[in-house]
């Protein structure tokens, strides 16, 4: 292993980081994480905080799951790679397809198309939606609806339906025909509506209005996260996704539930759609599918869509895919991860610990005036919106946010910043004591601001 100063210097010289300014890493070395155990990570400076980020919303089973590690190692010796493009497959991928569809059977999902991650999955799902309508004889259905504040990855399709302009403006023009509805964000919305159920109804009305304006026969799909993650952990009213489902049904629009974060137990149920009592037509998954141990994603397809493809002529062929789709090592990780997820019943712990974390942060909000809004309470996703002036909801400046982040880190918890929000999505295996460590560290972090 190279010495620490060498690592810092080489990172500054050669490594460009996703979602960051290349110059920033040259002057301000990122935390170099060299190891992890349980729910804690270790950096080269000797810090050993609880990872309240879960890697990047993905390390659902913590860092020490031997079953997944062993499955990956065994598969590497058995078959390290073979393509799953039409004409060949592999036993691990077949086993993984069964395990995944079984996991999501209650959501009405019966087929899986494997990808290498969430962005791939979103892009594939959007393509499938257009092709589905074309196969059904409605080729004019090409447009997509989505929500502001949504995050759907960074490929052109996903970035086009993303609802945060930070991920768009440097790269415009985006895909034409993508339209955004207001987010179910009670703290700030164009209706000044603070009642979540009323806000859900207003967005439903706006959706109908937009569909009528665009002409329903031009719209292919609506994509949403059951709980918006990267946009700030925005938890809608329990009625919201049901309203969206009903409108999609009324106008023949496919509903894509982007479960890249919310799938696999994070909301306290095995999918976010199930948490809200909704069955989508397509689901996009990644992250928790391997607990982050191997890059895998997928699109889940329900019978309604699958039957249209399977009964079509040659035009039903799917002309998209990835070299690493159904990668045997990834597939082995999927099988082990799903088996462990069920064995550990992580959704039950996510619900209990999520409530503990949310209620703990609500208590901190009574103590620290800089906390403008606290969102969570539905599994292990918690968002804290930091303001410099509570009465005017003025977003906290970036320098203060960095100070809070660093002080929290030094006090024992790694959290994530999303603009002036603190985002948390710890491993679903976290204990009561470890949640308390996060809360104590946050208290110190807020005090430092
Ligand atoms: C809801 C959602 N969709 C898609 C993505 C993109 O996934 P990936 O980063 O694996 O491409 C993310 C990533 O955070 C996500 O949160």
Short mmCIF file of C-alpha atoms and ligand atoms in Angstrom, two decimals:
data_model
loop_
_atom_site.label_atom_id
_atom_site.label_comp_id
_atom_site.label_asym_id
_atom_site.label_seq_id
_atom_site.Cartn_x
_atom_site.Cartn_y
_atom_site.Cartn_z
CA UNK A 1 0.00 0.00 0.00
CA UNK A 2 1.32 3.45 -0.94
CA UNK A 3 1.83 5.97 1.86
CA UNK A 4 -0.95 8.41 2.72
CA UNK A 5 0.67 11.52 1.27
CA UNK A 6 1.23 9.73 -2.02
CA UNK A 7 -2.48 8.79 -2.08
CA UNK A 8 -3.54 12.38 -1.42
CA UNK A 9 -1.28 13.73 -4.11
CA UNK A 10 -2.21 11.16 -6.77
CA UNK A 11 -5.91 11.70 -6.06
CA UNK A 12 -5.45 15.43 -6.63
CA UNK A 13 -3.49 14.90 -9.83
CA UNK A 14 -5.34 12.09 -11.55
CA UNK A 15 -8.77 11.33 -10.13
CA UNK A 16 -11.82 13.29 -11.28
CA UNK A 17 -14.76 12.64 -8.98
CA UNK A 18 -18.40 12.23 -10.01
CA UNK A 19 -20.67 15.10 -8.95
CA UNK A 20 -17.77 17.32 -7.95
CA UNK A 21 -15.54 20.11 -9.21
CA UNK A 22 -12.20 18.70 -10.43
CA UNK A 23 -10.33 21.65 -8.90
CA UNK A 24 -11.97 21.22 -5.49
CA UNK A 25 -10.37 17.81 -4.92
CA UNK A 26 -6.97 19.33 -5.69
CA UNK A 27 -7.16 21.86 -2.89
CA UNK A 28 -9.36 19.92 -0.48
CA UNK A 29 -8.52 16.21 -0.31
CA UNK A 30 -11.63 14.07 -0.09
CA UNK A 31 -11.91 11.57 2.75
CA UNK A 32 -9.92 8.52 1.70
CA UNK A 33 -11.81 5.50 2.99
CA UNK A 34 -9.52 2.53 3.29
CA UNK A 35 -11.66 -0.02 5.12
CA UNK A 36 -15.03 -0.77 6.65
CA UNK A 37 -16.59 -3.17 9.08
CA UNK A 38 -20.21 -3.58 10.16
CA UNK A 39 -21.71 -0.11 9.70
CA UNK A 40 -18.45 1.79 10.28
CA UNK A 41 -15.92 3.06 7.76
CA UNK A 42 -12.25 3.86 8.38
CA UNK A 43 -10.29 6.63 6.69
CA UNK A 44 -6.54 7.02 6.35
CA UNK A 45 -6.51 9.69 9.08
CA UNK A 46 -7.82 7.24 11.65
CA UNK A 47 -11.49 8.32 11.81
CA UNK A 48 -13.93 5.44 12.23
CA UNK A 49 -17.43 6.93 11.94
CA UNK A 50 -20.79 5.21 11.57
CA UNK A 51 -21.64 5.41 7.89
CA UNK A 52 -25.01 7.16 7.90
CA UNK A 53 -24.85 7.29 4.10
CA UNK A 54 -24.66 3.53 3.53
CA UNK A 55 -21.93 4.06 0.91
CA UNK A 56 -24.31 5.85 -1.44
CA UNK A 57 -27.78 4.65 -0.37
CA UNK A 58 -26.61 1.14 -1.24
CA UNK A 59 -24.75 -0.78 1.47
CA UNK A 60 -27.98 -2.12 2.92
CA UNK A 61 -26.39 -5.09 4.68
CA UNK A 62 -23.37 -3.28 6.08
CA UNK A 63 -19.77 -3.94 5.09
CA UNK A 64 -19.21 -7.36 6.65
CA UNK A 65 -21.59 -9.69 4.86
CA UNK A 66 -19.48 -12.81 4.35
CA UNK A 67 -22.14 -14.66 2.33
CA UNK A 68 -22.05 -12.08 -0.47
CA UNK A 69 -18.26 -11.86 -0.41
CA UNK A 70 -17.94 -15.64 -0.60
CA UNK A 71 -20.50 -15.90 -3.43
CA UNK A 72 -18.54 -13.32 -5.43
CA UNK A 73 -15.23 -15.10 -4.80
CA UNK A 74 -16.65 -18.53 -5.70
CA UNK A 75 -18.22 -17.23 -8.90
CA UNK A 76 -14.95 -15.60 -9.96
CA UNK A 77 -13.35 -19.07 -9.94
CA UNK A 78 -16.33 -20.74 -11.63
CA UNK A 79 -17.00 -18.26 -14.46
CA UNK A 80 -15.68 -14.69 -14.15
CA UNK A 81 -17.56 -13.41 -17.21
CA UNK A 82 -19.74 -14.39 -20.09
CA UNK A 83 -22.06 -12.29 -22.21
CA UNK A 84 -25.82 -12.57 -21.80
CA UNK A 85 -26.61 -10.92 -25.12
CA UNK A 86 -29.15 -13.02 -27.06
CA UNK A 87 -27.70 -16.44 -27.76
CA UNK A 88 -25.96 -17.15 -24.44
CA UNK A 89 -26.65 -16.99 -20.72
CA UNK A 90 -25.16 -18.40 -17.52
CA UNK A 91 -26.47 -20.35 -14.52
CA UNK A 92 -25.83 -17.53 -12.01
CA UNK A 93 -27.88 -15.07 -14.09
CA UNK A 94 -30.74 -17.55 -14.42
CA UNK A 95 -30.74 -18.14 -10.67
CA UNK A 96 -30.62 -14.37 -10.06
CA UNK A 97 -33.56 -13.75 -12.40
CA UNK A 98 -35.64 -16.23 -10.41
CA UNK A 99 -34.55 -14.73 -7.07
CA UNK A 100 -35.34 -11.17 -8.19
CA UNK A 101 -38.76 -11.92 -9.65
CA UNK A 102 -39.64 -13.94 -6.56
CA UNK A 103 -38.60 -10.99 -4.37
CA UNK A 104 -40.87 -8.62 -6.32
CA UNK A 105 -43.70 -11.04 -7.22
CA UNK A 106 -46.07 -9.23 -4.85
CA UNK A 107 -45.41 -6.05 -6.87
CA UNK A 108 -46.65 -7.86 -10.00
CA UNK A 109 -43.17 -8.13 -11.52
CA UNK A 110 -42.42 -11.28 -13.50
CA UNK A 111 -39.43 -10.55 -15.79
CA UNK A 112 -36.07 -8.89 -15.20
CA UNK A 113 -33.64 -7.22 -17.61
CA UNK A 114 -30.27 -6.87 -15.89
CA UNK A 115 -28.11 -3.74 -16.26
CA UNK A 116 -24.95 -2.40 -14.61
CA UNK A 117 -26.62 0.20 -12.38
CA UNK A 118 -29.45 2.62 -11.77
CA UNK A 119 -28.84 5.02 -14.67
CA UNK A 120 -28.71 2.10 -17.10
CA UNK A 121 -31.96 0.81 -15.63
CA UNK A 122 -33.79 4.11 -16.00
CA UNK A 123 -32.62 4.56 -19.57
CA UNK A 124 -33.68 1.02 -20.44
CA UNK A 125 -37.09 1.44 -18.81
CA UNK A 126 -37.76 4.65 -20.75
CA UNK A 127 -36.83 2.88 -24.00
CA UNK A 128 -39.03 -0.07 -23.13
CA UNK A 129 -41.96 2.27 -22.48
CA UNK A 130 -41.69 3.84 -25.93
CA UNK A 131 -41.25 0.48 -27.60
CA UNK A 132 -44.24 -0.96 -25.72
CA UNK A 133 -46.54 1.70 -27.15
CA UNK A 134 -45.06 1.31 -30.63
CA UNK A 135 -45.68 -2.45 -30.46
CA UNK A 136 -49.26 -1.78 -29.38
CA UNK A 137 -49.82 0.47 -32.39
CA UNK A 138 -49.51 3.82 -30.59
CA UNK A 139 -46.13 5.08 -31.86
CA UNK A 140 -47.04 8.69 -31.03
CA UNK A 141 -46.66 7.94 -27.32
CA UNK A 142 -43.08 9.12 -26.87
CA UNK A 143 -43.17 11.75 -24.10
CA UNK A 144 -42.30 11.31 -20.44
CA UNK A 145 -43.67 12.91 -17.30
CA UNK A 146 -41.75 13.07 -14.03
CA UNK A 147 -41.50 15.08 -10.82
CA UNK A 148 -39.37 18.06 -9.98
CA UNK A 149 -36.78 17.15 -7.33
CA UNK A 150 -36.65 13.61 -8.73
CA UNK A 151 -33.32 11.94 -9.41
CA UNK A 152 -33.16 9.26 -12.08
CA UNK A 153 -29.46 8.97 -12.83
CA UNK A 154 -27.25 10.63 -15.33
CA UNK A 155 -27.72 9.01 -18.74
CA UNK A 156 -29.44 11.26 -21.25
CA UNK A 157 -32.87 9.75 -20.64
CA UNK A 158 -32.57 9.80 -16.87
CA UNK A 159 -31.07 13.28 -16.82
CA UNK A 160 -33.93 14.47 -19.04
CA UNK A 161 -36.55 13.29 -16.56
CA UNK A 162 -34.46 14.43 -13.57
CA UNK A 163 -36.09 17.20 -11.62
CA UNK A 164 -33.01 19.07 -10.42
CA UNK A 165 -31.54 21.53 -12.91
CA UNK A 166 -28.04 21.16 -11.44
CA UNK A 167 -27.79 17.85 -13.29
CA UNK A 168 -29.14 19.29 -16.54
CA UNK A 169 -28.09 22.81 -17.37
CA UNK A 170 -24.47 22.11 -18.26
CA UNK A 171 -25.58 19.45 -20.71
CA UNK A 172 -28.66 20.88 -22.41
CA UNK A 173 -30.48 20.41 -24.69
CA UNK A 174 -31.89 17.31 -23.04
CA UNK A 175 -34.19 14.74 -24.62
CA UNK A 176 -37.22 16.53 -26.07
CA UNK A 177 -40.67 15.65 -24.79
CA UNK A 178 -39.94 15.47 -21.04
CA UNK A 179 -42.23 17.44 -18.72
CA UNK A 180 -41.96 17.95 -14.98
CA UNK A 181 -44.70 18.22 -12.38
CA UNK A 182 -44.30 19.78 -8.92
CA UNK A 183 -42.73 17.62 -6.23
CA UNK A 184 -44.82 16.54 -3.21
CA UNK A 185 -42.57 18.76 -1.10
CA UNK A 186 -44.65 20.38 1.60
CA UNK A 187 -41.87 22.71 2.86
CA UNK A 188 -41.60 24.50 -0.49
CA UNK A 189 -44.05 24.16 -3.38
CA UNK A 190 -45.68 26.50 -5.91
CA UNK A 191 -49.08 26.15 -4.22
CA UNK A 192 -47.80 27.14 -0.75
CA UNK A 193 -49.64 24.05 0.42
CA UNK A 194 -48.45 22.60 3.71
CA UNK A 195 -51.03 19.82 4.04
CA UNK A 196 -49.52 16.69 2.38
CA UNK A 197 -52.86 15.18 1.32
CA UNK A 198 -54.07 18.46 -0.21
CA UNK A 199 -50.71 18.91 -1.93
CA UNK A 200 -51.07 15.40 -3.41
CA UNK A 201 -54.47 16.38 -4.83
CA UNK A 202 -53.10 19.61 -6.29
CA UNK A 203 -50.25 17.79 -8.02
CA UNK A 204 -52.75 15.23 -9.34
CA UNK A 205 -54.78 18.09 -10.82
CA UNK A 206 -51.62 19.58 -12.34
CA UNK A 207 -50.77 16.20 -13.84
CA UNK A 208 -54.18 15.85 -15.49
CA UNK A 209 -53.87 19.39 -16.78
CA UNK A 210 -50.42 18.69 -18.27
CA UNK A 211 -51.57 15.42 -19.86
CA UNK A 212 -54.58 17.11 -21.45
CA UNK A 213 -52.37 19.95 -22.67
CA UNK A 214 -49.78 17.60 -24.20
CA UNK A 215 -52.53 15.29 -25.55
CA UNK A 216 -52.72 11.91 -23.81
CA UNK A 217 -51.94 10.04 -27.04
CA UNK A 218 -48.38 11.49 -26.97
CA UNK A 219 -47.36 10.34 -23.48
CA UNK A 220 -45.49 7.07 -22.98
CA UNK A 221 -44.71 6.94 -19.28
CA UNK A 222 -44.61 8.64 -15.92
CA UNK A 223 -41.57 7.94 -13.73
CA UNK A 224 -41.31 8.65 -10.00
CA UNK A 225 -39.43 7.62 -6.90
CA UNK A 226 -41.86 6.42 -4.18
CA UNK A 227 -39.86 8.59 -1.78
CA UNK A 228 -37.59 11.10 -3.52
CA UNK A 229 -34.06 10.39 -2.32
CA UNK A 230 -31.26 12.56 -3.69
CA UNK A 231 -33.72 15.48 -4.06
CA UNK A 232 -33.82 15.75 -0.26
CA UNK A 233 -35.75 12.72 1.07
CA UNK A 234 -39.14 14.02 0.11
CA UNK A 235 -41.85 11.84 1.59
CA UNK A 236 -45.23 12.25 -0.12
CA UNK A 237 -48.62 11.74 1.46
CA UNK A 238 -49.75 8.10 1.52
CA UNK A 239 -52.35 8.97 -1.14
CA UNK A 240 -49.86 10.47 -3.61
CA UNK A 241 -48.60 7.44 -5.54
CA UNK A 242 -52.16 6.04 -5.69
CA UNK A 243 -53.36 9.29 -7.31
CA UNK A 244 -50.53 9.02 -9.85
CA UNK A 245 -51.36 5.37 -10.56
CA UNK A 246 -55.03 6.16 -11.14
CA UNK A 247 -54.20 8.97 -13.57
CA UNK A 248 -51.73 6.77 -15.49
CA UNK A 249 -54.45 4.11 -15.79
CA UNK A 250 -57.05 6.63 -16.93
CA UNK A 251 -54.81 7.86 -19.77
CA UNK A 252 -53.04 4.63 -20.79
CA UNK A 253 -49.67 5.89 -19.49
CA UNK A 254 -47.15 3.40 -18.09
CA UNK A 255 -46.04 3.94 -14.51
CA UNK A 256 -42.33 3.40 -13.81
CA UNK A 257 -41.45 3.21 -10.14
CA UNK A 258 -37.79 4.13 -9.73
CA UNK A 259 -36.83 1.90 -6.82
CA UNK A 260 -33.07 2.32 -7.11
CA UNK A 261 -33.01 3.60 -3.52
CA UNK A 262 -36.37 2.49 -2.17
CA UNK A 263 -36.16 -1.15 -3.27
CA UNK A 264 -34.94 -3.96 -0.99
CA UNK A 265 -36.27 -2.78 2.35
CA UNK A 266 -35.15 0.81 2.74
CA UNK A 267 -38.69 2.18 3.23
CA UNK A 268 -39.61 -0.54 5.71
CA UNK A 269 -41.10 -2.70 2.96
CA UNK A 270 -39.46 -4.62 0.14
CA UNK A 271 -40.35 -1.90 -2.37
CA UNK A 272 -41.41 1.70 -2.13
CA UNK A 273 -44.43 1.06 -4.34
CA UNK A 274 -45.55 -1.73 -1.99
CA UNK A 275 -45.06 0.64 0.93
CA UNK A 276 -47.69 2.92 -0.65
CA UNK A 277 -49.94 0.05 -1.83
CA UNK A 278 -49.35 0.56 -5.56
CA UNK A 279 -48.37 -1.81 -8.39
CA UNK A 280 -46.36 -0.08 -11.12
CA UNK A 281 -45.92 -1.39 -14.67
CA UNK A 282 -42.13 -1.26 -14.60
CA UNK A 283 -39.63 -0.90 -11.77
CA UNK A 284 -36.00 0.17 -11.91
CA UNK A 285 -33.65 -1.32 -9.33
CA UNK A 286 -29.94 -1.24 -8.40
CA UNK A 287 -27.92 -0.40 -5.24
CA UNK A 288 -29.40 -2.70 -2.54
CA UNK A 289 -29.64 -5.55 -5.06
CA UNK A 290 -26.02 -6.42 -4.14
CA UNK A 291 -25.68 -4.14 -1.11
CA UNK A 292 -23.23 -2.21 -3.28
CA UNK A 293 -20.71 -5.09 -3.37
CA UNK A 294 -20.92 -5.39 -7.18
CA UNK A 295 -22.41 -3.00 -9.77
CA UNK A 296 -25.77 -4.47 -10.81
CA UNK A 297 -29.10 -2.94 -11.77
CA UNK A 298 -32.25 -4.11 -13.46
CA UNK A 299 -35.59 -3.28 -14.99
CA UNK A 300 -38.49 -5.31 -13.65
CA UNK A 301 -41.36 -5.87 -16.02
CA UNK A 302 -44.94 -6.84 -15.17
CA UNK A 303 -47.10 -9.17 -17.30
CA UNK A 304 -49.02 -6.35 -19.00
CA UNK A 305 -45.87 -5.00 -20.63
CA UNK A 306 -44.05 -8.33 -20.97
CA UNK A 307 -46.84 -9.97 -22.95
CA UNK A 308 -46.81 -7.20 -25.55
CA UNK A 309 -43.08 -7.73 -26.18
CA UNK A 310 -43.21 -11.50 -26.08
CA UNK A 311 -46.14 -11.82 -28.49
CA UNK A 312 -44.74 -9.29 -31.00
CA UNK A 313 -42.92 -10.11 -34.22
CA UNK A 314 -39.25 -9.20 -34.77
CA UNK A 315 -40.01 -5.62 -33.75
CA UNK A 316 -40.38 -6.94 -30.17
CA UNK A 317 -36.59 -7.41 -29.96
CA UNK A 318 -34.90 -5.28 -27.31
CA UNK A 319 -32.08 -3.43 -29.06
CA UNK A 320 -30.41 -2.17 -25.96
CA UNK A 321 -28.21 -3.84 -23.36
CA UNK A 322 -24.87 -3.68 -21.60
CA UNK A 323 -21.70 -5.76 -21.72
CA UNK A 324 -22.19 -6.39 -18.02
CA UNK A 325 -25.94 -7.17 -18.17
CA UNK A 326 -26.44 -10.44 -16.23
CA UNK A 327 -22.72 -10.57 -15.37
CA UNK A 328 -22.22 -13.93 -13.64
CA UNK A 329 -20.28 -12.46 -10.70
CA UNK A 330 -22.88 -9.74 -10.22
CA UNK A 331 -25.62 -12.34 -10.50
CA UNK A 332 -24.00 -14.48 -7.79
CA UNK A 333 -23.85 -11.37 -5.60
CA UNK A 334 -27.56 -10.76 -6.26
CA UNK A 335 -28.57 -14.29 -5.25
CA UNK A 336 -26.54 -14.13 -2.03
CA UNK A 337 -27.67 -10.58 -1.22
CA UNK A 338 -31.38 -11.31 -1.65
CA UNK A 339 -31.10 -14.44 0.42
CA UNK A 340 -29.32 -12.48 3.19
CA UNK A 341 -31.80 -9.61 2.93
CA UNK A 342 -34.68 -12.02 3.55
CA UNK A 343 -32.84 -13.97 6.26
CA UNK A 344 -32.03 -10.77 8.16
CA UNK A 345 -35.53 -9.37 7.49
CA UNK A 346 -33.93 -5.97 7.00
CA UNK A 347 -37.21 -4.21 6.25
CA UNK A 348 -38.36 -4.73 9.85
CA UNK A 349 -35.17 -3.23 11.27
CA UNK A 350 -35.30 -0.42 8.68
CA UNK A 351 -38.79 0.54 9.87
CA UNK A 352 -37.86 0.51 13.58
CA UNK A 353 -34.47 2.22 13.26
CA UNK A 354 -35.89 4.66 10.70
CA UNK A 355 -38.49 5.80 13.21
CA UNK A 356 -35.80 6.13 15.89
CA UNK A 357 -33.58 8.23 13.61
CA UNK A 358 -36.46 10.43 12.44
CA UNK A 359 -37.77 11.04 15.96
CA UNK A 360 -34.24 11.74 17.20
CA UNK A 361 -33.73 14.36 14.51
CA UNK A 362 -37.12 15.93 15.32
CA UNK A 363 -35.84 16.34 18.89
CA UNK A 364 -32.66 17.99 17.58
CA UNK A 365 -34.84 20.34 15.52
CA UNK A 366 -36.36 21.67 18.75
CA UNK A 367 -32.85 22.47 19.97
CA UNK A 368 -31.18 23.84 16.81
CA UNK A 369 -32.82 26.74 15.01
CA UNK A 370 -30.95 26.04 11.80
CA UNK A 371 -33.10 22.95 11.16
CA UNK A 372 -35.86 24.14 8.85
CA UNK A 373 -37.49 20.83 7.92
CA UNK A 374 -37.10 17.18 8.88
CA UNK A 375 -38.29 14.45 6.52
CA UNK A 376 -38.41 10.71 7.05
CA UNK A 377 -40.23 8.29 9.29
CA UNK A 378 -40.72 5.75 6.50
CA UNK A 379 -37.75 3.46 6.89
CA UNK A 380 -34.11 4.44 6.87
CA UNK A 381 -34.23 7.57 4.70
CA UNK A 382 -33.97 10.84 6.57
CA UNK A 383 -33.50 14.35 5.22
CA UNK A 384 -32.73 17.48 7.22
CA UNK A 385 -33.08 20.85 5.52
CA UNK A 386 -30.74 23.45 6.99
CA UNK A 387 -31.60 27.14 6.86
CA UNK A 388 -29.83 30.27 8.04
CA UNK A 389 -33.13 32.07 8.71
CA UNK A 390 -36.03 29.89 9.76
CA UNK A 391 -38.74 32.51 9.21
CA UNK A 392 -37.69 33.07 5.60
CA UNK A 393 -36.52 29.48 4.97
CA UNK A 394 -33.22 30.85 3.64
CA UNK A 395 -31.04 27.93 2.51
CA UNK A 396 -27.84 27.60 4.53
CA UNK A 397 -24.69 28.63 2.63
CA UNK A 398 -22.28 26.00 1.31
CA UNK A 399 -19.39 26.89 3.65
CA UNK A 400 -21.55 26.42 6.75
CA UNK A 401 -22.89 23.13 5.37
CA UNK A 402 -19.32 21.90 4.96
CA UNK A 403 -18.57 22.91 8.53
CA UNK A 404 -21.57 20.95 9.81
CA UNK A 405 -20.53 17.98 7.71
CA UNK A 406 -16.95 17.95 9.00
CA UNK A 407 -17.93 18.47 12.64
CA UNK A 408 -20.49 15.64 12.40
CA UNK A 409 -17.85 13.42 10.84
CA UNK A 410 -15.32 14.15 13.54
CA UNK A 411 -18.00 13.47 16.16
CA UNK A 412 -18.64 10.00 14.74
CA UNK A 413 -21.01 9.97 11.74
CA UNK A 414 -20.54 10.26 7.99
CA UNK A 415 -23.57 12.05 6.50
CA UNK A 416 -24.22 13.21 2.95
CA UNK A 417 -24.80 16.76 1.78
CA UNK A 418 -27.28 17.52 -0.99
CA UNK A 419 -27.06 21.31 -1.39
CA UNK A 420 -28.35 22.60 1.98
CA UNK A 421 -29.82 19.22 2.97
CA UNK A 422 -28.29 16.50 5.11
CA UNK A 423 -29.25 13.12 3.70
CA UNK A 424 -29.05 9.87 5.60
CA UNK A 425 -29.52 6.28 4.48
CA UNK A 426 -27.51 4.05 6.81
CA UNK A 427 -27.22 0.28 6.39
CA UNK A 428 -30.51 -1.44 7.19
CA UNK A 429 -28.64 -3.65 9.66
CA UNK A 430 -27.82 -0.70 11.94
CA UNK A 431 -28.41 -1.12 15.69
CA UNK A 432 -30.21 1.14 18.15
CA UNK A 433 -26.88 2.19 19.71
CA UNK A 434 -25.40 3.03 16.32
CA UNK A 435 -28.39 5.24 15.47
CA UNK A 436 -27.74 7.02 18.76
CA UNK A 437 -24.13 7.60 17.68
CA UNK A 438 -25.43 9.32 14.52
CA UNK A 439 -27.79 11.53 16.55
CA UNK A 440 -25.08 12.55 19.01
CA UNK A 441 -22.71 13.37 16.13
CA UNK A 442 -25.38 15.45 14.37
CA UNK A 443 -25.96 17.38 17.59
CA UNK A 444 -22.25 18.26 17.64
CA UNK A 445 -22.34 19.10 13.94
CA UNK A 446 -25.25 21.53 14.34
CA UNK A 447 -23.57 23.12 17.36
CA UNK A 448 -20.51 23.80 15.18
CA UNK A 449 -22.63 25.82 12.76
C1 LIG B 1 -33.76 6.95 -7.76
C2 LIG B 1 -32.47 6.77 -8.50
N1 LIG B 1 -32.50 6.40 -9.78
C3 LIG B 1 -31.38 6.22 -10.49
C4 LIG B 1 -30.15 6.42 -9.91
C5 LIG B 1 -28.89 6.23 -10.71
O1 LIG B 1 -28.22 5.10 -10.27
P1 LIG B 1 -26.66 4.90 -10.61
O2 LIG B 1 -25.92 5.93 -9.85
O3 LIG B 1 -26.41 3.48 -10.13
O4 LIG B 1 -26.50 5.01 -12.07
C6 LIG B 1 -30.06 6.81 -8.58
C7 LIG B 1 -28.75 7.01 -7.91
O5 LIG B 1 -28.65 7.46 -6.82
C8 LIG B 1 -31.26 6.99 -7.85
O6 LIG B 1 -31.23 7.41 -6.57
#
